[in-house]
């Protein structure tokens, strides 16, 4: 993906942002914005004008990218297994069917 350098990245997600992500995942209410490069970034519905985390499932479904809108040039890259393990530990989130 243009604009991203493949290197280890650390993503700092504030607690309130993590709570909003957990709530959105628990009731499956994620909004989507598609960037010019065609990547669909999901974020908790109703948080666009607030601090939020953005998540994208990469084509092929093997990687999930996470970023904060304060630095869209940097993203944490996780395997789908890492993402499912993380999401499954969030309060109120049930594993996908």
mmCIF file of C-alpha atoms in Angstrom:
data_model
loop_
_atom_site.group_PDB
_atom_site.id
_atom_site.type_symbol
_atom_site.label_atom_id
_atom_site.label_comp_id
_atom_site.label_asym_id
_atom_site.label_seq_id
_atom_site.Cartn_x
_atom_site.Cartn_y
_atom_site.Cartn_z
ATOM 1 C CA UNK A 1 0.000 0.000 0.000
ATOM 2 C CA UNK A 2 1.366 3.388 -0.927
ATOM 3 C CA UNK A 3 2.455 5.620 1.918
ATOM 4 C CA UNK A 4 3.284 2.758 4.285
ATOM 5 C CA UNK A 5 6.717 1.437 4.985
ATOM 6 C CA UNK A 6 6.812 -2.215 6.095
ATOM 7 C CA UNK A 7 8.545 -1.949 9.453
ATOM 8 C CA UNK A 8 7.586 -2.790 13.022
ATOM 9 C CA UNK A 9 5.124 -0.209 14.336
ATOM 10 C CA UNK A 10 3.819 0.481 17.790
ATOM 11 C CA UNK A 11 0.288 1.761 18.048
ATOM 12 C CA UNK A 12 -0.792 3.569 21.185
ATOM 13 C CA UNK A 13 -4.568 3.350 21.597
ATOM 14 C CA UNK A 14 -6.079 5.445 24.419
ATOM 15 C CA UNK A 15 -8.424 3.554 26.755
ATOM 16 C CA UNK A 16 -11.533 5.515 25.690
ATOM 17 C CA UNK A 17 -10.777 4.734 22.040
ATOM 18 C CA UNK A 18 -10.317 1.053 22.862
ATOM 19 C CA UNK A 19 -13.618 1.066 24.768
ATOM 20 C CA UNK A 20 -15.395 2.592 21.747
ATOM 21 C CA UNK A 21 -13.877 -0.083 19.492
ATOM 22 C CA UNK A 22 -15.000 -2.839 21.869
ATOM 23 C CA UNK A 23 -18.535 -1.439 22.010
ATOM 24 C CA UNK A 24 -18.748 -1.161 18.213
ATOM 25 C CA UNK A 25 -17.434 -4.686 17.697
ATOM 26 C CA UNK A 26 -19.784 -6.115 20.328
ATOM 27 C CA UNK A 27 -22.850 -4.854 18.460
ATOM 28 C CA UNK A 28 -21.188 -4.983 15.028
ATOM 29 C CA UNK A 29 -21.669 -1.287 14.220
ATOM 30 C CA UNK A 30 -18.557 -0.281 12.335
ATOM 31 C CA UNK A 31 -18.690 2.474 9.726
ATOM 32 C CA UNK A 32 -16.514 2.325 6.600
ATOM 33 C CA UNK A 33 -14.558 4.939 4.669
ATOM 34 C CA UNK A 34 -12.783 3.986 1.461
ATOM 35 C CA UNK A 35 -9.569 5.860 0.697
ATOM 36 C CA UNK A 36 -8.376 6.742 -2.801
ATOM 37 C CA UNK A 37 -6.220 3.594 -2.833
ATOM 38 C CA UNK A 38 -9.358 1.439 -2.507
ATOM 39 C CA UNK A 39 -8.642 0.257 1.046
ATOM 40 C CA UNK A 40 -11.760 0.212 3.241
ATOM 41 C CA UNK A 41 -10.988 1.451 6.752
ATOM 42 C CA UNK A 42 -13.560 0.660 9.441
ATOM 43 C CA UNK A 43 -14.059 2.673 12.613
ATOM 44 C CA UNK A 44 -16.658 2.708 15.398
ATOM 45 C CA UNK A 45 -19.850 4.280 14.083
ATOM 46 C CA UNK A 46 -20.333 7.856 15.243
ATOM 47 C CA UNK A 47 -16.701 8.485 16.218
ATOM 48 C CA UNK A 48 -15.305 10.087 13.033
ATOM 49 C CA UNK A 49 -15.037 13.530 14.669
ATOM 50 C CA UNK A 50 -13.614 12.040 17.887
ATOM 51 C CA UNK A 51 -10.416 10.113 18.600
ATOM 52 C CA UNK A 52 -10.876 6.630 17.157
ATOM 53 C CA UNK A 53 -8.981 3.635 15.840
ATOM 54 C CA UNK A 54 -9.281 2.604 12.195
ATOM 55 C CA UNK A 55 -9.072 -1.037 11.103
ATOM 56 C CA UNK A 56 -8.645 -2.475 7.601
ATOM 57 C CA UNK A 57 -8.814 -6.071 6.462
ATOM 58 C CA UNK A 58 -6.238 -6.335 3.712
ATOM 59 C CA UNK A 59 -7.115 -7.995 0.401
ATOM 60 C CA UNK A 60 -6.756 -11.739 0.785
ATOM 61 C CA UNK A 61 -7.920 -11.600 4.396
ATOM 62 C CA UNK A 62 -4.570 -12.558 5.927
ATOM 63 C CA UNK A 63 -3.655 -9.228 7.542
ATOM 64 C CA UNK A 64 -5.434 -6.587 9.555
ATOM 65 C CA UNK A 65 -4.023 -3.084 9.713
ATOM 66 C CA UNK A 66 -4.761 -0.691 12.574
ATOM 67 C CA UNK A 67 -4.048 3.027 12.704
ATOM 68 C CA UNK A 68 -4.994 6.162 14.562
ATOM 69 C CA UNK A 69 -6.227 9.114 12.480
ATOM 70 C CA UNK A 70 -3.588 11.302 14.145
ATOM 71 C CA UNK A 71 -0.942 9.409 12.094
ATOM 72 C CA UNK A 72 -2.403 7.720 9.061
ATOM 73 C CA UNK A 73 1.071 7.184 7.603
ATOM 74 C CA UNK A 74 1.797 4.525 10.228
ATOM 75 C CA UNK A 75 -0.128 1.321 10.859
ATOM 76 C CA UNK A 76 0.283 -1.749 13.008
ATOM 77 C CA UNK A 77 0.091 -4.902 10.890
ATOM 78 C CA UNK A 78 -1.372 -8.005 12.502
ATOM 79 C CA UNK A 79 -2.147 -11.452 11.167
ATOM 80 C CA UNK A 80 -5.813 -12.345 11.098
ATOM 81 C CA UNK A 81 -5.122 -14.743 13.980
ATOM 82 C CA UNK A 82 -3.612 -11.919 16.071
ATOM 83 C CA UNK A 83 -6.612 -9.696 15.300
ATOM 84 C CA UNK A 84 -9.135 -12.379 16.272
ATOM 85 C CA UNK A 85 -7.247 -13.063 19.513
ATOM 86 C CA UNK A 86 -7.177 -9.325 20.323
ATOM 87 C CA UNK A 87 -10.815 -8.699 19.409
ATOM 88 C CA UNK A 88 -11.905 -11.780 21.346
ATOM 89 C CA UNK A 89 -10.378 -10.338 24.521
ATOM 90 C CA UNK A 90 -12.281 -7.041 24.319
ATOM 91 C CA UNK A 91 -15.163 -6.793 26.811
ATOM 92 C CA UNK A 92 -18.502 -7.787 25.306
ATOM 93 C CA UNK A 93 -17.110 -8.933 21.964
ATOM 94 C CA UNK A 94 -18.164 -12.345 20.742
ATOM 95 C CA UNK A 95 -16.100 -14.253 18.192
ATOM 96 C CA UNK A 96 -17.280 -13.994 14.570
ATOM 97 C CA UNK A 97 -19.507 -16.772 13.205
#
